[in-house]
Short mmCIF file of C-alpha atoms in Angstrom, two decimals:
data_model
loop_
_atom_site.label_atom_id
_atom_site.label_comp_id
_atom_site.label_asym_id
_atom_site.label_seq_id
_atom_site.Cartn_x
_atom_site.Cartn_y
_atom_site.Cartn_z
CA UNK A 411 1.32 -27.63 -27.23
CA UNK A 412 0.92 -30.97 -25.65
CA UNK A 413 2.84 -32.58 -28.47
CA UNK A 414 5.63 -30.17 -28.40
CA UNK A 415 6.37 -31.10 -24.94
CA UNK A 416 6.58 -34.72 -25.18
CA UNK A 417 8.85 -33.64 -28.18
CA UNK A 418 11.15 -31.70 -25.96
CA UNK A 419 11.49 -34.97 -23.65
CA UNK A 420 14.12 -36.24 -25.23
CA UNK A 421 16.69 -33.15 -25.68
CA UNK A 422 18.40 -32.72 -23.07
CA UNK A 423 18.23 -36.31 -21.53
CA UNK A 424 14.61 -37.26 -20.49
CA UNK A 425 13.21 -35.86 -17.27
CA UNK A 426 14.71 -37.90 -16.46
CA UNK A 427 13.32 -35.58 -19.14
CA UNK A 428 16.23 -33.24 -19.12
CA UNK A 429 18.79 -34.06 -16.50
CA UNK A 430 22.24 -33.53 -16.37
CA UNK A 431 23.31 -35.45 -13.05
CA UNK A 432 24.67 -38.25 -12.20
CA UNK A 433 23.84 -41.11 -14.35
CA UNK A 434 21.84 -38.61 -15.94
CA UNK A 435 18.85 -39.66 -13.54
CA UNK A 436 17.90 -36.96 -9.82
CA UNK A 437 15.21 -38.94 -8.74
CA UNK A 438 13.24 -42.40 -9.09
CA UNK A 439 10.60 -43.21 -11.90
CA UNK A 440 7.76 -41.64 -9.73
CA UNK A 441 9.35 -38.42 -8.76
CA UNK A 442 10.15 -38.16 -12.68
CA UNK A 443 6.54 -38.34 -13.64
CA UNK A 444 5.50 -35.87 -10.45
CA UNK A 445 8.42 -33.36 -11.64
CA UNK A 446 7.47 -33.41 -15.53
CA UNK A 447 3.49 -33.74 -14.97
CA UNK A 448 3.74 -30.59 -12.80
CA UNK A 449 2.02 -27.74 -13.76
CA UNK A 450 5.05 -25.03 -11.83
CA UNK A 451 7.93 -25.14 -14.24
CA UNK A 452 10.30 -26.62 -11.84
CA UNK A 453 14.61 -26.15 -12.50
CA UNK A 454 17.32 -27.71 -10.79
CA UNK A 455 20.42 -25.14 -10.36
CA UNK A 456 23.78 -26.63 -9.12
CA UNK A 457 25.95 -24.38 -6.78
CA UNK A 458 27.55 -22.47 -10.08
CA UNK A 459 24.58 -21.10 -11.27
CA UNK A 460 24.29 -23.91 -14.41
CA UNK A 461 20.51 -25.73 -14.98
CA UNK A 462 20.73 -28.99 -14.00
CA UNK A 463 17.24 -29.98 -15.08
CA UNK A 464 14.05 -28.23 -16.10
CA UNK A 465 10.70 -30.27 -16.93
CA UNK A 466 8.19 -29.06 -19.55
CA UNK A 467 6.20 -26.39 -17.45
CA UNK A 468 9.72 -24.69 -17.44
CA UNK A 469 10.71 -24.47 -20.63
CA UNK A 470 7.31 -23.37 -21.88
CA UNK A 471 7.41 -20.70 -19.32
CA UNK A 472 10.93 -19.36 -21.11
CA UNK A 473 9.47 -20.05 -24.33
CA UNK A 474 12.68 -21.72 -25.04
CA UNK A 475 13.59 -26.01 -25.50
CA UNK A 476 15.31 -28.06 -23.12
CA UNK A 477 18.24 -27.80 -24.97
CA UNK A 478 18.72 -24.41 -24.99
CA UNK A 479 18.05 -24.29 -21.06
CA UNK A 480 20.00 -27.65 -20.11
CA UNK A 481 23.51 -26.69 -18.63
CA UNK A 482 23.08 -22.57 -19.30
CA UNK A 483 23.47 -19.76 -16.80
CA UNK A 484 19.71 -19.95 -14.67
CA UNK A 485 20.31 -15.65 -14.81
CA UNK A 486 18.45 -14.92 -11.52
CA UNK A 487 19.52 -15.29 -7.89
CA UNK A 488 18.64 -18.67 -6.07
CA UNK A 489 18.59 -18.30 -2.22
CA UNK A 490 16.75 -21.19 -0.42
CA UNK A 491 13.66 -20.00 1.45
CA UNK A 492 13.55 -17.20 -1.01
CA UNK A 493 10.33 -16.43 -2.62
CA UNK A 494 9.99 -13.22 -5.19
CA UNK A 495 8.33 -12.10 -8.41
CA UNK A 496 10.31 -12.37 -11.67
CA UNK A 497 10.21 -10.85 -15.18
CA UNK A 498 11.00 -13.15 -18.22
CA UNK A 499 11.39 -11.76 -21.66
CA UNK A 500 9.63 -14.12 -24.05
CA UNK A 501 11.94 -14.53 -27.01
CA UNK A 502 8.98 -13.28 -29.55
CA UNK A 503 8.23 -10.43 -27.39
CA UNK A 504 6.52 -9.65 -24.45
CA UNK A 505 6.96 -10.92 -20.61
CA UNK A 506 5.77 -12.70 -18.48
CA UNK A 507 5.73 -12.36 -14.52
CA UNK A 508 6.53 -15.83 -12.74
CA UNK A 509 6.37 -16.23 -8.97
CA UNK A 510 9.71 -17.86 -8.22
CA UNK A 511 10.15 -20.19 -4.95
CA UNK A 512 14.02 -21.80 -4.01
CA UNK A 513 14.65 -24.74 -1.84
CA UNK A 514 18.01 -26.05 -1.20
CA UNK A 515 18.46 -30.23 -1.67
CA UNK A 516 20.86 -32.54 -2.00
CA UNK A 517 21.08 -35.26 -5.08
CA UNK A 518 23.46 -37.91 -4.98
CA UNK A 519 25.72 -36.06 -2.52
CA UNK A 520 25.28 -32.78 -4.74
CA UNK A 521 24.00 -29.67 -3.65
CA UNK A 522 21.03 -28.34 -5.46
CA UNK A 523 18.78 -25.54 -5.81
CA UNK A 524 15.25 -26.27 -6.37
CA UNK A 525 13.43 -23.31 -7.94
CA UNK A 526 9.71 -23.90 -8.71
CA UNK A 527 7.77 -20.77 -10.96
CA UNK A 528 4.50 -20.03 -11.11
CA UNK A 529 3.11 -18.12 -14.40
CA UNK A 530 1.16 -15.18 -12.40
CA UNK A 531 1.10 -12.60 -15.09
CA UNK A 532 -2.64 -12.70 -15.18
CA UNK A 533 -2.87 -11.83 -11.13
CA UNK A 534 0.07 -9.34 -12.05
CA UNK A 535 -1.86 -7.41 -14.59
CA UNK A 536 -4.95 -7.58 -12.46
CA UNK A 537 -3.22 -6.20 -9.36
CA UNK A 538 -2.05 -3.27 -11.56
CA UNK A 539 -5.69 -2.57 -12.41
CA UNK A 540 -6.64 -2.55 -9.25
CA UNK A 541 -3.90 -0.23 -8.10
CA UNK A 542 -4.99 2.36 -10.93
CA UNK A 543 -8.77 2.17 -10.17
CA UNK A 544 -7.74 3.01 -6.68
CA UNK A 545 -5.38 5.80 -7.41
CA UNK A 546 -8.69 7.21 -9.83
CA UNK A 547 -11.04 7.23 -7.05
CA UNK A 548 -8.37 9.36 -5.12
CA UNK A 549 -8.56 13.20 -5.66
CA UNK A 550 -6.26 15.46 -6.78
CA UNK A 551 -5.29 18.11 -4.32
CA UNK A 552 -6.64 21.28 -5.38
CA UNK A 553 -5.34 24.76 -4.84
CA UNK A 554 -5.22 25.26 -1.17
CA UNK A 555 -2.70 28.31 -1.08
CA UNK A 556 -1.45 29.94 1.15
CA UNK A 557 -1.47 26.31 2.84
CA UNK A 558 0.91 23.83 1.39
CA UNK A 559 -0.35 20.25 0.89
CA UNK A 560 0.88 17.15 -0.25
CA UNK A 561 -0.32 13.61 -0.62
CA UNK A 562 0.94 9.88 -0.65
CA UNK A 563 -0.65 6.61 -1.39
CA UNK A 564 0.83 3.47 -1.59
CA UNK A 565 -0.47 0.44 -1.88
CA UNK A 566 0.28 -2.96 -0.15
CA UNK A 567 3.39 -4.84 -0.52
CA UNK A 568 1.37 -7.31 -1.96
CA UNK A 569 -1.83 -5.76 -3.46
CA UNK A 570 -4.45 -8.71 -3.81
CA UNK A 571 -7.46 -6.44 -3.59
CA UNK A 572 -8.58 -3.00 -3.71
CA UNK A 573 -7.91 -0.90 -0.36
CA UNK A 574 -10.29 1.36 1.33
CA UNK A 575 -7.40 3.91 2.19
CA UNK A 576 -7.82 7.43 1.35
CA UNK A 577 -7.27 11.31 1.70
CA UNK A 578 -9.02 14.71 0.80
CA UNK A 579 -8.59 18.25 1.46
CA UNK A 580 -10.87 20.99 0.51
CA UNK A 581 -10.62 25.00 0.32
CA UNK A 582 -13.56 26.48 2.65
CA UNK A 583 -14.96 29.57 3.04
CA UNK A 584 -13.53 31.76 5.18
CA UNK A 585 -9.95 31.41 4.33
CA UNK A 586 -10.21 27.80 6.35
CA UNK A 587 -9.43 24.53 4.80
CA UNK A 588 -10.93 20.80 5.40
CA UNK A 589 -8.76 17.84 5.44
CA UNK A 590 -9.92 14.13 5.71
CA UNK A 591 -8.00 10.89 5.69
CA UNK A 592 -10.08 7.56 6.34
CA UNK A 593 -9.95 3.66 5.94
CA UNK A 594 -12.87 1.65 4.92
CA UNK A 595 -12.52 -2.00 6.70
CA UNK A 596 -11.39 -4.64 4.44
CA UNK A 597 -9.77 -5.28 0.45
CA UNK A 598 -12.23 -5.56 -1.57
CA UNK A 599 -14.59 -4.23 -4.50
CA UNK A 600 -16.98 -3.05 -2.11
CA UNK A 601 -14.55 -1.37 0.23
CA UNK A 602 -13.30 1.04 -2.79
CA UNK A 603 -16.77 1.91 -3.10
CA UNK A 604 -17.88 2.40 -0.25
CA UNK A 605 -14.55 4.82 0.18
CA UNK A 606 -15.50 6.77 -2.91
CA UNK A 607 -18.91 7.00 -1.55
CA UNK A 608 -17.79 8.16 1.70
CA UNK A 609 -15.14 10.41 0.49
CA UNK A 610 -17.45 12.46 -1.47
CA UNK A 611 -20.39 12.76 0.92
CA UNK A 612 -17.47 14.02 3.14
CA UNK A 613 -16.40 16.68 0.69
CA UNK A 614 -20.25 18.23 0.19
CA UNK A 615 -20.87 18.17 3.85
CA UNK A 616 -17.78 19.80 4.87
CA UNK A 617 -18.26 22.47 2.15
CA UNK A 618 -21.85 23.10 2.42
CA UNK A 619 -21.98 24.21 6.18
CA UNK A 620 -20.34 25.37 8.62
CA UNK A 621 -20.51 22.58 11.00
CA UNK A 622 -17.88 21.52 13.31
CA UNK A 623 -16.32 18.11 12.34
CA UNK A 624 -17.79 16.12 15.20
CA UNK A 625 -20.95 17.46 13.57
CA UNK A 626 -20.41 16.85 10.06
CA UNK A 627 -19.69 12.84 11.47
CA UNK A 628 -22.60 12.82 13.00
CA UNK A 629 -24.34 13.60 9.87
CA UNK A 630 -22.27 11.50 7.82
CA UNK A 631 -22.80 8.48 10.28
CA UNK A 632 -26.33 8.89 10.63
CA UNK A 633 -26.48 9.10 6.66
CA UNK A 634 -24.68 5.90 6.05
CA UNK A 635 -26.97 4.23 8.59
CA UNK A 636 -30.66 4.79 6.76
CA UNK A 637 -28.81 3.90 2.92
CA UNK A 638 -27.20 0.85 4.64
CA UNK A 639 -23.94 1.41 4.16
CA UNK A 640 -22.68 -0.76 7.05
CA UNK A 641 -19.02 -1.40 6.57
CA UNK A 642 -16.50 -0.29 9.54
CA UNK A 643 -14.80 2.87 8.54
CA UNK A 644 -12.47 5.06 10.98
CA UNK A 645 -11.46 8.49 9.87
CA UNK A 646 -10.25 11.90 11.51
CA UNK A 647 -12.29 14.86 10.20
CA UNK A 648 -10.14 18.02 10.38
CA UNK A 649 -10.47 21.96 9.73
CA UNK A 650 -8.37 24.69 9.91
CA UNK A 651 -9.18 28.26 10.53
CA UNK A 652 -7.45 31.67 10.77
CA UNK A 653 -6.63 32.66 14.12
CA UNK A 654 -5.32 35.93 15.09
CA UNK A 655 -1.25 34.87 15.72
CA UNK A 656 -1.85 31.67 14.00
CA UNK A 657 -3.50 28.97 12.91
CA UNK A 658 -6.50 26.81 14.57
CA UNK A 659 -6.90 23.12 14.47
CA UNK A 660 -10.43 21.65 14.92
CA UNK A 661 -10.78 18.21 14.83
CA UNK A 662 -12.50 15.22 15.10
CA UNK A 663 -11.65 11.36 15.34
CA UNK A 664 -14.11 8.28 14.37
CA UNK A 665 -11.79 5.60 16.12
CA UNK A 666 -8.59 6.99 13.79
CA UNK A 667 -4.76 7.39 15.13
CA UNK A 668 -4.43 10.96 16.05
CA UNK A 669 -2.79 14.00 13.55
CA UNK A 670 0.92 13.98 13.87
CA UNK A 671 1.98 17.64 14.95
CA UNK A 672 5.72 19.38 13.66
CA UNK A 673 6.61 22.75 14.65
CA UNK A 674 9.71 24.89 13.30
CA UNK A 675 11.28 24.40 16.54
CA UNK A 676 11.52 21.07 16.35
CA UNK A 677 8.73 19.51 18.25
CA UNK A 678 7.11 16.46 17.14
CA UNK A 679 4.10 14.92 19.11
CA UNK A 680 0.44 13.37 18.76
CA UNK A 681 -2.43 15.14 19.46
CA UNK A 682 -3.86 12.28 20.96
CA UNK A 683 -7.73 13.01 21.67
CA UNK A 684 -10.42 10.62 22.51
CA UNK A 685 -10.77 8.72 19.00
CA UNK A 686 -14.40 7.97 19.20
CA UNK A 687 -16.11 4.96 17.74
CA UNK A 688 -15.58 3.80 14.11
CA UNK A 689 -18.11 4.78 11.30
CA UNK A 690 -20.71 1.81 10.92
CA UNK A 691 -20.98 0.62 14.70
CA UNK A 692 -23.18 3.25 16.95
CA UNK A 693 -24.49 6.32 15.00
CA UNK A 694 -26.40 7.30 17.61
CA UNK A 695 -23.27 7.88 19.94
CA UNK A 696 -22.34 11.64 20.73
CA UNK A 697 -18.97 13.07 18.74
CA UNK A 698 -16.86 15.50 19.79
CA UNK A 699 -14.65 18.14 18.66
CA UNK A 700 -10.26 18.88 20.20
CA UNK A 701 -9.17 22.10 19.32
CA UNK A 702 -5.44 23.06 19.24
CA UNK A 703 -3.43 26.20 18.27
CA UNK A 704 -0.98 25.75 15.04
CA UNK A 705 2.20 28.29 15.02
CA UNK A 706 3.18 29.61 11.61
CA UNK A 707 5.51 26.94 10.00
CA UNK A 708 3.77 23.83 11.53
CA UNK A 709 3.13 20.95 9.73
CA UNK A 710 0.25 18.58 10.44
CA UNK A 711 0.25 14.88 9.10
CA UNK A 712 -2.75 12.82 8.93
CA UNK A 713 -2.31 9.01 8.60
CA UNK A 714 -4.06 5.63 8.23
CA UNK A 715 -2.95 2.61 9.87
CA UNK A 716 -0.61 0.96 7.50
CA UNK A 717 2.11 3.29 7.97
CA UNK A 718 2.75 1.82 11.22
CA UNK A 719 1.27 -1.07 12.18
CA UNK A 720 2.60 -4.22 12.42
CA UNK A 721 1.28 -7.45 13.61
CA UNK A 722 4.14 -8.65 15.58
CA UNK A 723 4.13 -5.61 17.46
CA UNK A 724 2.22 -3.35 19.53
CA UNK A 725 1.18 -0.31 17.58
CA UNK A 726 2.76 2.19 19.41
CA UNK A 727 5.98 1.15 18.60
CA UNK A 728 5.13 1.99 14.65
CA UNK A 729 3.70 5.42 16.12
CA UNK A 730 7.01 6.02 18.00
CA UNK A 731 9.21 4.78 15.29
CA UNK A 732 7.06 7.22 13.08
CA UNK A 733 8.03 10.72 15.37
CA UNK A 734 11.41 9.78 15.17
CA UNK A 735 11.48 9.45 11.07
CA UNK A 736 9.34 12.78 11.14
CA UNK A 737 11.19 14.42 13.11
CA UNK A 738 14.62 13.98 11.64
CA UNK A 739 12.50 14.54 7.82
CA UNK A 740 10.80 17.88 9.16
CA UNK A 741 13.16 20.49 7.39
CA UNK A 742 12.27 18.74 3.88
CA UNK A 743 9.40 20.23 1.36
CA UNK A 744 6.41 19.03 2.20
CA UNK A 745 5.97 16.21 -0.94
CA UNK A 746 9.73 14.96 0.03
CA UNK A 747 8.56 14.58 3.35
CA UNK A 748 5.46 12.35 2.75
CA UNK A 749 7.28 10.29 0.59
CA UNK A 750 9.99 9.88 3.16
CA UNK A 751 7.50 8.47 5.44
CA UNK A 752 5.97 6.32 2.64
CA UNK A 753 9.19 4.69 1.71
CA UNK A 754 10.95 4.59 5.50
CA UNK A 755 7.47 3.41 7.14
CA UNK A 756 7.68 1.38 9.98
CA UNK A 757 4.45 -0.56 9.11
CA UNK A 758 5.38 -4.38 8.22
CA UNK A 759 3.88 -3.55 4.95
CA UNK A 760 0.83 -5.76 4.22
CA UNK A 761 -1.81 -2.54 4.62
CA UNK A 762 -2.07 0.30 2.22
CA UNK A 763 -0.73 3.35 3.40
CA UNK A 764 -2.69 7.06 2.85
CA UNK A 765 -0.76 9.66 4.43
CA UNK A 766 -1.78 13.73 3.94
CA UNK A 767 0.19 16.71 5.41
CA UNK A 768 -0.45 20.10 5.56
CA UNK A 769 1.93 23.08 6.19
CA UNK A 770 0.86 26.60 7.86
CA UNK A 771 1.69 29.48 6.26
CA UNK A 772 3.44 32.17 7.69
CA UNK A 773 0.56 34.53 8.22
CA UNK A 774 -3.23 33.91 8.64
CA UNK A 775 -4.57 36.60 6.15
CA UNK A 776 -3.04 37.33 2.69
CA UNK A 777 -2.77 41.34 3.98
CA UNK A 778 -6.10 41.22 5.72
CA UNK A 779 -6.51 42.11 9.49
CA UNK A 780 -6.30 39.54 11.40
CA UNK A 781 -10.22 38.25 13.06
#
């Protein structure tokens, strides 16, 4: 490989190595030998689009010579202070995904644009894993007729590490259903486990008894605490229960934003509650339960963080931003809903997103009297 560069030195001009400027030279001896020792394939575009120079990172990274790059189309937008993720098709097959960075300069009174690409296939493929190992440790909704459910997860805008987002939901006895949505602090291996861990102990404790949710917290916290399993986790244990002219929402929060309420008559608001303290910091501390009536029709959507929060903002400006995209969304089925939210979020995008919604049905008993 290392002789096949120094071969390709020469075909296009010298880099001075492959230059097509004026007097066939865009910078001194020593910025030569920085530009062609470089390890970023680094191109020179001129203001029609045509390479002006490549050095031999670049060309390797096309898989093509010097020649056949020199004074061709560069085939990808160059904005200065533009930084994005490109494919290239390798001419035997196969791509490969280059980070490319643009800088605008000026070479002997010619304007230039300065693209520098970085071969990060390898992180590519790796953040791909990660984002399928995630979406495995996430469940599948089951069959929770008569309710309607549907479920979104999307990862971060730029996924470096596994997320401790997630969501569940659960048919219980009684004709009531469970519904959990949490966030494990931090990216990392140990975060996605820890979720998984917590996700199921979740599901068994909210199935095996009839506990309240602050209860089944309590439990869960307490749990946690003697295996220690110390990492930060918020979450908003829910159930819902058959009431006689509706529906029943029990509830409780471990320092997670509040359920987002729709009706059919167009109402949209929070059912802001006191959120308790996070998973992981006082186990000990008493939890407690909100209760709130559901009308036939009503949809509740339960949330983590990433959907709205941004860091150059307060949060309640995501939350607000949030009823108004909900609101105006309401009338769609539920999965075109969450996915609505997902894509129109008013987060700023570097947090995954888990959101979960749930829709009433229009009577509490499949032809049952009502309790």
């Amino acid at each position: 490989m290392t002789s096949e560069r120094a071969s390709r030195r020469g075909e296009g001009g010298d880099l001075r190595t492959g230059t097509d400027g004026p007097g066939g030279d865009l910078g001194d001896d020593l910025g030569d030998l920085v530009v062609s020792a470089s390890a970023d394939g680094i191109i020179a575009v001129d203001d029609q689009g045509i390479v002006r120079l490549c050095n031999p990172a670049a060309t390797e990274l096309f898989g093509r010579t010097a020649r056949e790059v020199l004074r061709a189309p560069f085939g990808f937008p160059v904005v200065a202070g533009q930084s994005t993720q490109v494919e290239l098709m390798q001419p035997g097959g196969g791509v490969r995904v280059v980070e490319m960075r643009t800088a605008a300069a000026t070479v002997h009174g010619e304007p230039l644009r300065v693209v520098s690409l970085r071969d990060v296939t390898r992180r590519w493929h790796a953040e791909r894993e990660a984002e399928r190992f995630q979406r495995l440790l996430l469940p599948k909704l089951p069959d929770l007729a008569p309710f309607e459910a549907a479920a979104v997860y999307q990862p971060a805008a730029v996924a470096e590490q596994l997320g401790g987002d997630w969501y569940d939901a659960v048919p219980l006895p009684g004709d009531a259903v469970g519904a959990v949505i949490g966030d494990v602090a931090g990216h990392s291996l140990n975060a996605a486990a820890a979720m998984a861990q917590i996700r199921s102990m979740l599901r068994a404790l909210l199935y095996d008894r009839p506990a309240t949710p602050g209860s089944v917290l309590t439990t869960l916290d307490r749990t946690l605490r003697a295996i220690n399993e110390n990492l930060v986790t918020t979450t908003c244990v829910a159930r819902i229960e058959p009431r006689r002219h509706g529906w029943q929402l029990l509830w409780s929060s471990a320092g997670h934003l509040p359920p987002l309420l729709l009706t059919t008559d167009g109402m949209a608001e929070y059912l802001n509650t006191e959120p308790g303290l996070p998973l992981g910091v006082d186990p000990d501390r008493p939890r407690f339960d909100s209760i709130h009536s559901l009308p036939e029709g009503a949809t509740v959507i339960f949330f983590t963080d990433g959907l709205v929060e941004r860091h150059d903002q307060p949060i309640d400006v995501g939350l607000t931003s949030l009823v108004a995209i909900a609101d105006r969304s309401a009338h769609l089925p539920l999965d075109e809903l969450c996915q609505t939210l997902a894509d129109q979020h008013p987060g700023d995008g570097h947090d995954d997103i888990a959101i979960l919604a749930l829709r009433m049905p229009a009577r509490p008993h499949n032809g049952s009297p009502p309790q």
